[in-house]
Short mmCIF file of C-alpha atoms and ligand atoms in Angstrom, two decimals:
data_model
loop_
_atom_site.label_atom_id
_atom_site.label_comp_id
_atom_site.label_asym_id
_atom_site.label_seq_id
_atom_site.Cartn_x
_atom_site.Cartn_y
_atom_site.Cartn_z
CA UNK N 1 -0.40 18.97 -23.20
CA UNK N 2 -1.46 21.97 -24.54
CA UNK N 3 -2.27 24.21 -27.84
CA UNK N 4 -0.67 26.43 -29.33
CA UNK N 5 -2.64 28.60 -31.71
CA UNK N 6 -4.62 25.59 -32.21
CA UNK N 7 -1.98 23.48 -32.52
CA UNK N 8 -2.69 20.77 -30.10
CA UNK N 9 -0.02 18.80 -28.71
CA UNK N 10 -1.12 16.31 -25.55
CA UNK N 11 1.99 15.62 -24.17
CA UNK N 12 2.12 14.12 -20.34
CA UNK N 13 4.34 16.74 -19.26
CA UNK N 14 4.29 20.24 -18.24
CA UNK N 15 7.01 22.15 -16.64
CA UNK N 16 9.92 23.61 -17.13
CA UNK N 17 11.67 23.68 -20.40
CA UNK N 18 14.25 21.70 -21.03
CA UNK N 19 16.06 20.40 -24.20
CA UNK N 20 18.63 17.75 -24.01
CA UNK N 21 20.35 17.15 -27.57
CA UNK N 22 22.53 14.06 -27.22
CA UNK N 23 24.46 12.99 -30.27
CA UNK N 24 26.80 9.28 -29.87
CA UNK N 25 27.51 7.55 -32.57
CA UNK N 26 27.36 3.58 -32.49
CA UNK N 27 28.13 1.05 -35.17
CA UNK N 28 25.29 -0.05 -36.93
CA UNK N 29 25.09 -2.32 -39.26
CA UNK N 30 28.78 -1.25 -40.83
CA UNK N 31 27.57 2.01 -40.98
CA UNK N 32 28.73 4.62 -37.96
CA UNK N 33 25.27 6.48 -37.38
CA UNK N 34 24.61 9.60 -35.25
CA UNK N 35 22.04 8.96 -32.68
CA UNK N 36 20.05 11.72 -31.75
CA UNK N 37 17.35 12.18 -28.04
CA UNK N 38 15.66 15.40 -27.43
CA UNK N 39 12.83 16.00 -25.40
CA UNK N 40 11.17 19.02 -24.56
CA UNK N 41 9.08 20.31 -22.20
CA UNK N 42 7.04 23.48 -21.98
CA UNK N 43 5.05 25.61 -19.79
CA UNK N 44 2.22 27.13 -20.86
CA UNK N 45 3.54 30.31 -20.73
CA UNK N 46 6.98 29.32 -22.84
CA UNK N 47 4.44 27.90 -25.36
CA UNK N 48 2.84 31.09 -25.71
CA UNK N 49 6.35 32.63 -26.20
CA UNK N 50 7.10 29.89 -28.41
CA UNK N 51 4.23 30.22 -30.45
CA UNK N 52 6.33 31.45 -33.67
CA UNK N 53 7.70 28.03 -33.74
CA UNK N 54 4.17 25.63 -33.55
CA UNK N 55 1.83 25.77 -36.32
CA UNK N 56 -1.28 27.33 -36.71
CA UNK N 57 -4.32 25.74 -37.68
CA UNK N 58 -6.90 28.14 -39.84
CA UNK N 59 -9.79 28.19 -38.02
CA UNK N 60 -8.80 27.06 -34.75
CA UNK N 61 -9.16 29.16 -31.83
CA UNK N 62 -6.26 31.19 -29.64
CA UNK N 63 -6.07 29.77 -26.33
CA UNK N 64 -6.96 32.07 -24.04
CA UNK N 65 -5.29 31.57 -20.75
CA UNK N 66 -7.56 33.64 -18.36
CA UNK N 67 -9.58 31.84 -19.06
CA UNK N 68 -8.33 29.04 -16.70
CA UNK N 69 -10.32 29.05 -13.62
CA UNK N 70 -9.11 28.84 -10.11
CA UNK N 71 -9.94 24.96 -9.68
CA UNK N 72 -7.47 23.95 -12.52
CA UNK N 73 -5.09 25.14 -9.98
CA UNK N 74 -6.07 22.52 -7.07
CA UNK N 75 -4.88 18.58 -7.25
CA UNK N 76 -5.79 17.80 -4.12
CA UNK N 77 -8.92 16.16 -5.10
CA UNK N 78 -7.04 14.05 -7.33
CA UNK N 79 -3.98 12.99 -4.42
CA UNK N 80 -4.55 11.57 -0.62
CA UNK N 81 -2.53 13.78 2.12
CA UNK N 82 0.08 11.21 2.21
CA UNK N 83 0.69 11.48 -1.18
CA UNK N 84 0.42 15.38 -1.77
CA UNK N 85 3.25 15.59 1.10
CA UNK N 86 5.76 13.18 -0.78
CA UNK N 87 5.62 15.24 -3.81
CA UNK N 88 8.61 17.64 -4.48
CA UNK N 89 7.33 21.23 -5.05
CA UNK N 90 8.35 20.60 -8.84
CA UNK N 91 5.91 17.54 -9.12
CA UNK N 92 3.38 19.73 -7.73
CA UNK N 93 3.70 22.00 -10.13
CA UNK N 94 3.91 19.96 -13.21
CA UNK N 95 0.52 18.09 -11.95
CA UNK N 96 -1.02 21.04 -11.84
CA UNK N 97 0.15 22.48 -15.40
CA UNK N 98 -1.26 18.90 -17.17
CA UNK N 99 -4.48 19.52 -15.18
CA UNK N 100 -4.54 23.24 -16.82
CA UNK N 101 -3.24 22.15 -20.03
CA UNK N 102 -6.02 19.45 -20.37
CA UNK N 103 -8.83 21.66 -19.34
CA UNK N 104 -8.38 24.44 -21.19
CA UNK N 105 -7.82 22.07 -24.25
CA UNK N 106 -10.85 20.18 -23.22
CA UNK N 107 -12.74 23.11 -23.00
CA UNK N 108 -12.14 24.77 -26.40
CA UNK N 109 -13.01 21.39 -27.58
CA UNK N 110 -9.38 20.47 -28.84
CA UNK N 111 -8.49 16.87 -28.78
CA UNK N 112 -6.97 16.13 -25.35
CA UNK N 113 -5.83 13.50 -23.86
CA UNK N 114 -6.75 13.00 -19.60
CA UNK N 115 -3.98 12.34 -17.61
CA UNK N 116 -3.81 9.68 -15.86
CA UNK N 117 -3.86 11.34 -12.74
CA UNK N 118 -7.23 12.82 -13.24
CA UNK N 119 -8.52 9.44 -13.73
CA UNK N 120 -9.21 8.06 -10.42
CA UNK N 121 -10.05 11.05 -7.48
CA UNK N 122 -9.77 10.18 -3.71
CA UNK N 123 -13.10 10.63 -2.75
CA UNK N 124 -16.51 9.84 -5.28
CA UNK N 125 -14.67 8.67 -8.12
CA UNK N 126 -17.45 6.84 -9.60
CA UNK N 127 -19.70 9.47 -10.12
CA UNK N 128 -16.64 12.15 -11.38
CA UNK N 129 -15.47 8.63 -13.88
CA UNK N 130 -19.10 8.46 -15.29
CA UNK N 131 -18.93 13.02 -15.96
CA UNK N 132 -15.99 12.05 -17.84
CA UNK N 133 -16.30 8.81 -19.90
CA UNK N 134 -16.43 10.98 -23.07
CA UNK N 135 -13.01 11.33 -23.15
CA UNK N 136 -10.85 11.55 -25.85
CA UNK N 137 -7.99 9.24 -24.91
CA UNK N 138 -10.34 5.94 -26.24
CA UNK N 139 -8.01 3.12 -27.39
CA UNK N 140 -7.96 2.00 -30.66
CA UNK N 141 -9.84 -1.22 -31.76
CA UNK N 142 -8.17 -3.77 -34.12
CA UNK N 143 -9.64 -3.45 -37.43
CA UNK N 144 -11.50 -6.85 -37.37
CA UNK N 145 -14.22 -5.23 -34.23
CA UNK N 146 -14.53 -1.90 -36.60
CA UNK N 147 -15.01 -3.91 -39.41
CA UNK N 148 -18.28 -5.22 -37.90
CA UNK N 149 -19.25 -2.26 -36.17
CA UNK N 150 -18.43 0.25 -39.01
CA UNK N 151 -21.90 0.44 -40.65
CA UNK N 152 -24.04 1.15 -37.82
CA UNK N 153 -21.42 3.44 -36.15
CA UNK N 154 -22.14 7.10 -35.64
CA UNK N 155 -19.43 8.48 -36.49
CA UNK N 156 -18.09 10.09 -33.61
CA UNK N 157 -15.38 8.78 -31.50
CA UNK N 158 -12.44 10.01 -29.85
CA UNK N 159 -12.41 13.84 -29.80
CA UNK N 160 -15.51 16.43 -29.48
CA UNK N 161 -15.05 18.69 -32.18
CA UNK N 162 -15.76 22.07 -32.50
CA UNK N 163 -17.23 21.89 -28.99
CA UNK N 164 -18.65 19.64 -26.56
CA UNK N 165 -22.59 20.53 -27.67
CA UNK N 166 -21.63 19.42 -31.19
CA UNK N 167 -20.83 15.85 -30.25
CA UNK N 168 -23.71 15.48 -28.33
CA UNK N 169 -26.06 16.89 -31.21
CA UNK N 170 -24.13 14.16 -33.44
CA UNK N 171 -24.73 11.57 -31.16
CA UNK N 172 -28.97 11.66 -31.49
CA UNK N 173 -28.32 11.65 -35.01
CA UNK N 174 -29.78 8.35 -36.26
CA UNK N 175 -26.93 6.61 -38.36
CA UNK N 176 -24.75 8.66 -40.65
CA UNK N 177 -27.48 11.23 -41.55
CA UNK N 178 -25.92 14.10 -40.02
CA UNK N 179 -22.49 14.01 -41.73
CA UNK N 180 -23.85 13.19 -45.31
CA UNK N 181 -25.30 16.49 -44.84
CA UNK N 182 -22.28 18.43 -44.77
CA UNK N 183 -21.19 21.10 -47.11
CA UNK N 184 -17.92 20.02 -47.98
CA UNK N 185 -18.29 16.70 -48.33
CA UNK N 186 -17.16 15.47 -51.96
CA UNK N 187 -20.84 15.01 -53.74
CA UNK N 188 -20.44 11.46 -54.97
CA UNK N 189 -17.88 8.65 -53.87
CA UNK N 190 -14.73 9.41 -54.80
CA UNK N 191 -13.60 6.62 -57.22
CA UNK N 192 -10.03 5.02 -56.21
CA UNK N 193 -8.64 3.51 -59.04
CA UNK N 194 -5.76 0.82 -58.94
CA UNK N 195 -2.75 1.67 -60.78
CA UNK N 196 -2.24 -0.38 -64.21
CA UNK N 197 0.88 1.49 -65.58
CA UNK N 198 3.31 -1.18 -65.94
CA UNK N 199 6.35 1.00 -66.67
CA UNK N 200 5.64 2.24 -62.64
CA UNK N 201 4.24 -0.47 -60.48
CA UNK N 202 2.85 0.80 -57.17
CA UNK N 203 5.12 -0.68 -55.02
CA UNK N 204 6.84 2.51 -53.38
CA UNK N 205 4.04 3.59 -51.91
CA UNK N 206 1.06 4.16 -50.39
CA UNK N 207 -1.79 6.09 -50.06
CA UNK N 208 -4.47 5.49 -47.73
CA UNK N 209 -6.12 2.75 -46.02
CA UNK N 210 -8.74 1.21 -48.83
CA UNK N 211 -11.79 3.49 -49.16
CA UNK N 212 -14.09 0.21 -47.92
CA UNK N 213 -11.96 1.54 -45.07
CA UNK N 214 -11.02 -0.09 -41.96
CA UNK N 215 -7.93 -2.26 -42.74
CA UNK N 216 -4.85 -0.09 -42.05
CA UNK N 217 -2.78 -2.20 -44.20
CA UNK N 218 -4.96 -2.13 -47.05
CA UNK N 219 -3.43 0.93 -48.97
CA UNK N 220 -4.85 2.05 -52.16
CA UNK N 221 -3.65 4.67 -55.15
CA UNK N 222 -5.59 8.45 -54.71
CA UNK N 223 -6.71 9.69 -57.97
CA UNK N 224 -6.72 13.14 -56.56
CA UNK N 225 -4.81 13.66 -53.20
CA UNK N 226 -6.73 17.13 -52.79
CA UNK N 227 -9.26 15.54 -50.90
CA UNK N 228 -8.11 14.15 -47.30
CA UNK N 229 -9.73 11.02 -46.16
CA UNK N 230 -10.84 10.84 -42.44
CA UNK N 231 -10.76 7.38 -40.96
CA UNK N 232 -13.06 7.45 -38.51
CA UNK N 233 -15.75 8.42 -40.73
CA UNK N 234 -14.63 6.38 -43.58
CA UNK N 235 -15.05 9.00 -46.28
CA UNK N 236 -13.37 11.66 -47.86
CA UNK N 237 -13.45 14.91 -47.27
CA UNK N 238 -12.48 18.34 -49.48
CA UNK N 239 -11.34 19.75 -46.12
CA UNK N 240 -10.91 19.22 -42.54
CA UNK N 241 -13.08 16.16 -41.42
CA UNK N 242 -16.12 18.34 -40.36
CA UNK N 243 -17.33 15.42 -37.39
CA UNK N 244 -13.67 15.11 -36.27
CA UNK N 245 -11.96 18.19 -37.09
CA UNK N 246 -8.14 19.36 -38.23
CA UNK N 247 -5.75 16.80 -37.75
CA UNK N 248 -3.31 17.82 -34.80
CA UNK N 249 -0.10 19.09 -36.59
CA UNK N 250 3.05 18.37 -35.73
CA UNK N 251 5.84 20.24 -37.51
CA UNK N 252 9.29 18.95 -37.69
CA UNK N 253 12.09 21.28 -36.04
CA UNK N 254 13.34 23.86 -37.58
CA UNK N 255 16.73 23.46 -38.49
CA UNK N 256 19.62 25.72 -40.83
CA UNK N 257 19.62 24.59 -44.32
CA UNK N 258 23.85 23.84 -43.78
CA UNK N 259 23.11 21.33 -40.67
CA UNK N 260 24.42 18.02 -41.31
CA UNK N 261 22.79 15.04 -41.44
CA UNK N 262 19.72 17.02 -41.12
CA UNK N 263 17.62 14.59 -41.35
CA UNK N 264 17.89 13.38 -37.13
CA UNK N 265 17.97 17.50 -36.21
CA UNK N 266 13.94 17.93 -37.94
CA UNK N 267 12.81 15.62 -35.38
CA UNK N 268 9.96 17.27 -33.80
CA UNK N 269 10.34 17.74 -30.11
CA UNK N 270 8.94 14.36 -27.86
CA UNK N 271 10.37 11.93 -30.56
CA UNK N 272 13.89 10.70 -30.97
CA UNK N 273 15.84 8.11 -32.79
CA UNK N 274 17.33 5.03 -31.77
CA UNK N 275 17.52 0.97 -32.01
CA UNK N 276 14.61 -0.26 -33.32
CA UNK N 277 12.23 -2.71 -31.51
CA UNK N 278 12.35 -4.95 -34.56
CA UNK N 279 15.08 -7.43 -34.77
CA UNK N 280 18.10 -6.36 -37.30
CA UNK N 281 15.69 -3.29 -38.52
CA UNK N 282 18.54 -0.85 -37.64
CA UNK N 283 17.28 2.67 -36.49
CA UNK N 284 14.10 3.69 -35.54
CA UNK N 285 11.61 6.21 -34.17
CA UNK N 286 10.39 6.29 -30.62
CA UNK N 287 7.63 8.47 -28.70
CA UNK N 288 8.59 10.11 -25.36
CA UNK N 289 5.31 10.97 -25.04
CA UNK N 290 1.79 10.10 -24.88
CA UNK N 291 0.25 10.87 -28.79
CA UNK N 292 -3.36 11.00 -29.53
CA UNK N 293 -4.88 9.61 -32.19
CA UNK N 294 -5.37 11.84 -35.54
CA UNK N 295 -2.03 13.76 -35.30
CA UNK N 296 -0.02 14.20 -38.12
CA UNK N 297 3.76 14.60 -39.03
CA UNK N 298 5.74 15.34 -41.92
CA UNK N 299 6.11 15.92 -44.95
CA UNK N 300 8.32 13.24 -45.93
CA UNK N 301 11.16 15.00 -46.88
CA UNK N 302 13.97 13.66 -49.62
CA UNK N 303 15.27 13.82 -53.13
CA UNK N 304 12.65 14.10 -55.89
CA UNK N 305 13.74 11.54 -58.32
CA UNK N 306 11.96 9.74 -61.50
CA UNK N 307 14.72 7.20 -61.28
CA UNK N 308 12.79 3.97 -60.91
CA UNK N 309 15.54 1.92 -59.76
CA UNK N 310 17.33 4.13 -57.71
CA UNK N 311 14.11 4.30 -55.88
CA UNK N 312 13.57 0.65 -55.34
CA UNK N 313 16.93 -0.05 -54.53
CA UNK N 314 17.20 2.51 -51.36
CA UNK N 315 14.74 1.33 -49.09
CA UNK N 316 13.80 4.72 -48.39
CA UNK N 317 11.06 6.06 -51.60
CA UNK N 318 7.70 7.07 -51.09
CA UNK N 319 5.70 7.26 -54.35
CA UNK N 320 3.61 10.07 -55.66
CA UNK N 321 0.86 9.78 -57.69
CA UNK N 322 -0.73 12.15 -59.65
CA UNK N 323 -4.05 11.59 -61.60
CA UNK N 324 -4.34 7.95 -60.58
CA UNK N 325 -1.06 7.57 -61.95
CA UNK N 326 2.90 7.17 -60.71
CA UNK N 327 4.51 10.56 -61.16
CA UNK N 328 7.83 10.74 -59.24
CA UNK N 329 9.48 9.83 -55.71
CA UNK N 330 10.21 10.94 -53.00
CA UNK N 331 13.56 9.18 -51.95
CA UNK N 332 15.06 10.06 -48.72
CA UNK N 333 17.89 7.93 -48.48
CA UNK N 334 20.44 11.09 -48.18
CA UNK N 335 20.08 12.43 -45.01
CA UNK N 336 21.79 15.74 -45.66
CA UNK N 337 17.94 16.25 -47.93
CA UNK N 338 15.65 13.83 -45.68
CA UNK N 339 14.10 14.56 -42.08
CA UNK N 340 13.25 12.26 -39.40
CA UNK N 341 10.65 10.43 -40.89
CA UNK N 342 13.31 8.11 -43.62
CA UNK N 343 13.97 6.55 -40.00
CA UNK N 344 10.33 5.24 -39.25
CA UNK N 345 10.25 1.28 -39.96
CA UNK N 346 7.63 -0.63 -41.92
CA UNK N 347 5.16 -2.53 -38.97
CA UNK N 348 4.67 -6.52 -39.57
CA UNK N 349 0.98 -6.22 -38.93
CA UNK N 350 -2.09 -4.12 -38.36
CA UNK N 351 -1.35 -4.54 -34.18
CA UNK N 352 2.10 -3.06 -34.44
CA UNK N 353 0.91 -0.43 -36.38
CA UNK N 354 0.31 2.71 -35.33
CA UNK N 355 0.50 5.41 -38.48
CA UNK N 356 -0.95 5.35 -41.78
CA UNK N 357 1.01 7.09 -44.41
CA UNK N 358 -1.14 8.85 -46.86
CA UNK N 359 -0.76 11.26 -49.81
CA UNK N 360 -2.10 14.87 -49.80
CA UNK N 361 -1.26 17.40 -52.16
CA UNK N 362 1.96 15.62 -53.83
CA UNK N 363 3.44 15.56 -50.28
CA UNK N 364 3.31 11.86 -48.25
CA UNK N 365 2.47 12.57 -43.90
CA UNK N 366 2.28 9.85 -41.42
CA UNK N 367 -0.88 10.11 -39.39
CA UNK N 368 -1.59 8.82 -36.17
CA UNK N 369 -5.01 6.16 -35.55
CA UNK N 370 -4.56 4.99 -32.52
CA UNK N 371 -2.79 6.33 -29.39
CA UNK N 372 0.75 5.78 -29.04
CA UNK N 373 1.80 5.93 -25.25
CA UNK N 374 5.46 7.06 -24.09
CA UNK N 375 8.41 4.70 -25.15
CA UNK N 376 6.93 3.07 -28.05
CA UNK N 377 8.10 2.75 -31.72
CA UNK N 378 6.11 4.73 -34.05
CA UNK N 379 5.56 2.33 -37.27
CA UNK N 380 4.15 2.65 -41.01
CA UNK N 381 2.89 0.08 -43.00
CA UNK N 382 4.91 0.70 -46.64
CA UNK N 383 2.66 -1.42 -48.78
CA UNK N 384 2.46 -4.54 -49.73
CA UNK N 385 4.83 -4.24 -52.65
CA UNK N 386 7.28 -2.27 -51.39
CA UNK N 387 7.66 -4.11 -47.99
CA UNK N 388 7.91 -7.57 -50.09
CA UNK N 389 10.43 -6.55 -51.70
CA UNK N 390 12.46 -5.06 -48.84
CA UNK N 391 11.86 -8.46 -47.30
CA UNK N 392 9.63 -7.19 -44.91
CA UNK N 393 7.76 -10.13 -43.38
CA UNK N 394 3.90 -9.22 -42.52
CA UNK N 395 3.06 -11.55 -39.45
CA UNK N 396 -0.48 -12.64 -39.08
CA UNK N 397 -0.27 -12.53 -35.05
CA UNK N 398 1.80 -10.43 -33.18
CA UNK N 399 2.72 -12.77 -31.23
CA UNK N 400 3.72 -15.58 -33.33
CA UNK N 401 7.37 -15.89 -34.36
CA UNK N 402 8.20 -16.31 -38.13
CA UNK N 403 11.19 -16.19 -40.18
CA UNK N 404 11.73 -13.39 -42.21
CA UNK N 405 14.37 -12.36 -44.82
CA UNK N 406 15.30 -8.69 -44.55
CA UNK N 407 17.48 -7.10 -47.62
CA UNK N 408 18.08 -10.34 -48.88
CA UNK N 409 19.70 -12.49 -45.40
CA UNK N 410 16.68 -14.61 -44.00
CA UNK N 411 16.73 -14.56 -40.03
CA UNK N 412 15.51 -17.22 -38.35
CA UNK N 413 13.09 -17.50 -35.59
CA UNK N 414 15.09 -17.35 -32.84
CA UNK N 415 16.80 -14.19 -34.07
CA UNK N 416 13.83 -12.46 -33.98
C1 SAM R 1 12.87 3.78 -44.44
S1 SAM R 1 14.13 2.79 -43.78
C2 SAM R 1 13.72 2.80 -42.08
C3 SAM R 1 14.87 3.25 -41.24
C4 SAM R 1 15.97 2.26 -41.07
N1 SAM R 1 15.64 1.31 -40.04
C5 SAM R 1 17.29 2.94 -40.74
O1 SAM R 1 17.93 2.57 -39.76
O2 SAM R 1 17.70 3.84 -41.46
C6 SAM R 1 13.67 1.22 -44.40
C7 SAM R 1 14.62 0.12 -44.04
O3 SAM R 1 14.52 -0.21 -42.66
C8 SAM R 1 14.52 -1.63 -42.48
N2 SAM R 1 13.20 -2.04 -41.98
C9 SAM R 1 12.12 -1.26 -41.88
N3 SAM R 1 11.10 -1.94 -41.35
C10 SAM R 1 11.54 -3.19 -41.13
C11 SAM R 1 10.94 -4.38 -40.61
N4 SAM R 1 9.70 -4.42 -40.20
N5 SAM R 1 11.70 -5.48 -40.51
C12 SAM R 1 12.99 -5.47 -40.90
N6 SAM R 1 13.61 -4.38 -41.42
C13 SAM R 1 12.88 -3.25 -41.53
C14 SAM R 1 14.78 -2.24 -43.84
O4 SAM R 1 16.17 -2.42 -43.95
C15 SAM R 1 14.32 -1.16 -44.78
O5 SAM R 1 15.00 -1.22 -46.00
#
């Protein structure tokens, strides 16, 4: 939708505000478990006001609302007659706000995502589609396409970063010239080493898709989690991606440190909690809204714990490494010291994927690769270990049916 202080969210929406907290409670699993919705929706103006609460990105620029022109303020182009006088005064509006929202986003060169409405015009829509097949909102490919495409790729894809004139300046760069080039850029390869400690195997956790890059799934250990690896370049970077930019941020809500069961009031606004899409997974987390590739939640909040088995035993440890080497977890199986995130489930393949969790600074953060449209479950891969030995059955295909044993009781395949 819009930014923030550079803190770009791309939600569908627009209007009014409007929070709805709805807590029920519904037996799950033996367990009675608060269930928690909340969506909100902002104005432009009641971001500005809220801008205390969203982060701010160093180096990102302050939106500057004048500088919406008068044509952002028009849909007609976009709506026949017929259609412009069935819509309420309040749809109206909110058409107008995403049209604003993804303008001014577009033009500070923020990722932003094109509503859908914008997509097709009533009159000369081929000509207006071919101005605007740069857009950001590209779907993600499965892994297999990238694989073959990754070495001649220039790496630029979704979002046009700083501005507009630097993507097109990229994009007559032969090969990956231009980025090797940049200052930041770690001098030589950074060096991932597997983990041979066999008082700690790697099984809680993560860190990154393998440096070779392109398989989601394919996690390996960070030797030092200073640097942050961008995926769309494959390589790592000692700050922001410099072809891509600053991950969009999402922070989790702000909440009193004496709220209980804080872990389902962090959520961040646009996500909620409830029944996940995966047979007998229990609870899970769901979009409300339309999220771009390359945005970013957490930390992973929980207890910081050395205890090995405790850790493998929840179901809910992320492991930290540090050096190359197991250091501690990050167990967020009490809720009263977890947030939202203990409640995202572990995807059964690279398709159903749709965040890679990753390591930076100590902390673990979910990150967004593809875009994850309204109503859909966000998912993690845990590892290979880990998952295994949750009983977390990796499918091949989507779309074929397997058994799969989950804490121990195997399902069969029509209970999937
Ligand atoms: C971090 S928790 C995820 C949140 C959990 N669903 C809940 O309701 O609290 C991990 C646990 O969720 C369940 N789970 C996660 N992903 C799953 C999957 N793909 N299939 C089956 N169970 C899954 C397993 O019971 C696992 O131990």
């Amino acid at each position: 939708m819009a930014s923030v202080n550079g803190g770009a969210y791309t939600w569908d929406w627009g209007l009014c505000v409007s929070q709805t907290h709805k807590n029920y409670t519904e037996e799950d699993e033996g367990e009675q478990v608060d269930r928690y919705l909340m969506s909100v929706f902002f104005t432009n103006t009641e971001l500005v006001n809220l801008g205390k609460k969203f982060p701010v990105v160093p180096g990102m620029p302050m939106l500057d609302f004048s500088a919406l022109d008068k044509q952002s303020d028009n849909i007609d182009e976009f709506f026949t007659t017929a259609q412009l006088s069935k819509m309420s005064q309040y749809e109206i509006l909110r058409f107008k706000n995403m049209r604003k929202n993804y303008e001014m986003m577009a033009s500070l060169g923020l990722p932003a995502i094109k509503p859908d409405f914008m997509k097709s015009r009533r009159g000369g829509a081929k000509k207006k589609r071919k101005e605007c097949s740069d857009d950001s909102d590209e779907e993600w490919t499965p892994a297999s396409e990238r694989r073959k495409s990754q070495r001649d790729r220039i790496p630029v894809t979704q979002f046009s970063f700083p501005l507009k004139q630097g993507v097109d300046a990229v994009k007559k760069t032969p090969k990956l010239k231009k980025i090797e080039k940049v200052p930041n850029i770690k001098p030589e390869k950074h060096e991932i080493k597997k983990n041979t400690d066999s008082k700690m195997p790697i099984h809680t956790y993560p860190l990154r898709p393998a440096s070779s890059a392109v398989s989601y799934m394919k996690i390996e250990v960070p030797d030092d989690d200073e640097f942050l690896y961008c995926e769309e370049c494959n390589k790592e970077y000692e700050g922001d991606c410099p072809v891509h930019g600053p991950l969009v941020i999402v922070e989790d809500t702000e909440i009193k440190p004496k709220d209980k069961e804080r872990s389902l009031y962090t959520l961040p606004p646009g996500l909620c909690v409830r029944k996940s899409s995966i047979q007998n997974a229990g609870l899970g987390i769901w979009s409300d809204y339309k999220i771009s590739p390359r945005t970013r939640f957490g930390p992973y909040k929980g207890e910081k714990t050395q205890d090995l088995d405790k850790a493998h035993s929840t179901g809910y440890a992320w492991q930290i490494y540090e050096n190359g080497k197991p250091s501690f977890f990050i167990d967020a199986f009490d809720k009263n010291q977890a947030n939202w995130m203990r409640y995202v489930n572990c995807a059964r393949n690279e398709d159903e994927q749709n965040m890679t969790a990753y390591q930076h600074r100590g902390q673990i953060y979910y990150r967004t690769h593809k875009v994850i449209n309204p109503d859909t479950e966000l998912l993690v891969w845990y590892g290979e270990d880990y998952s295994e030995e949750l009983g977390i059955r990796r499918w091949e295909d989507s779309t074929e049916l397997k058994p799969f044993t989950v804490n121990g009781t195997k399902y069969l395949d029509d209970e999937i």
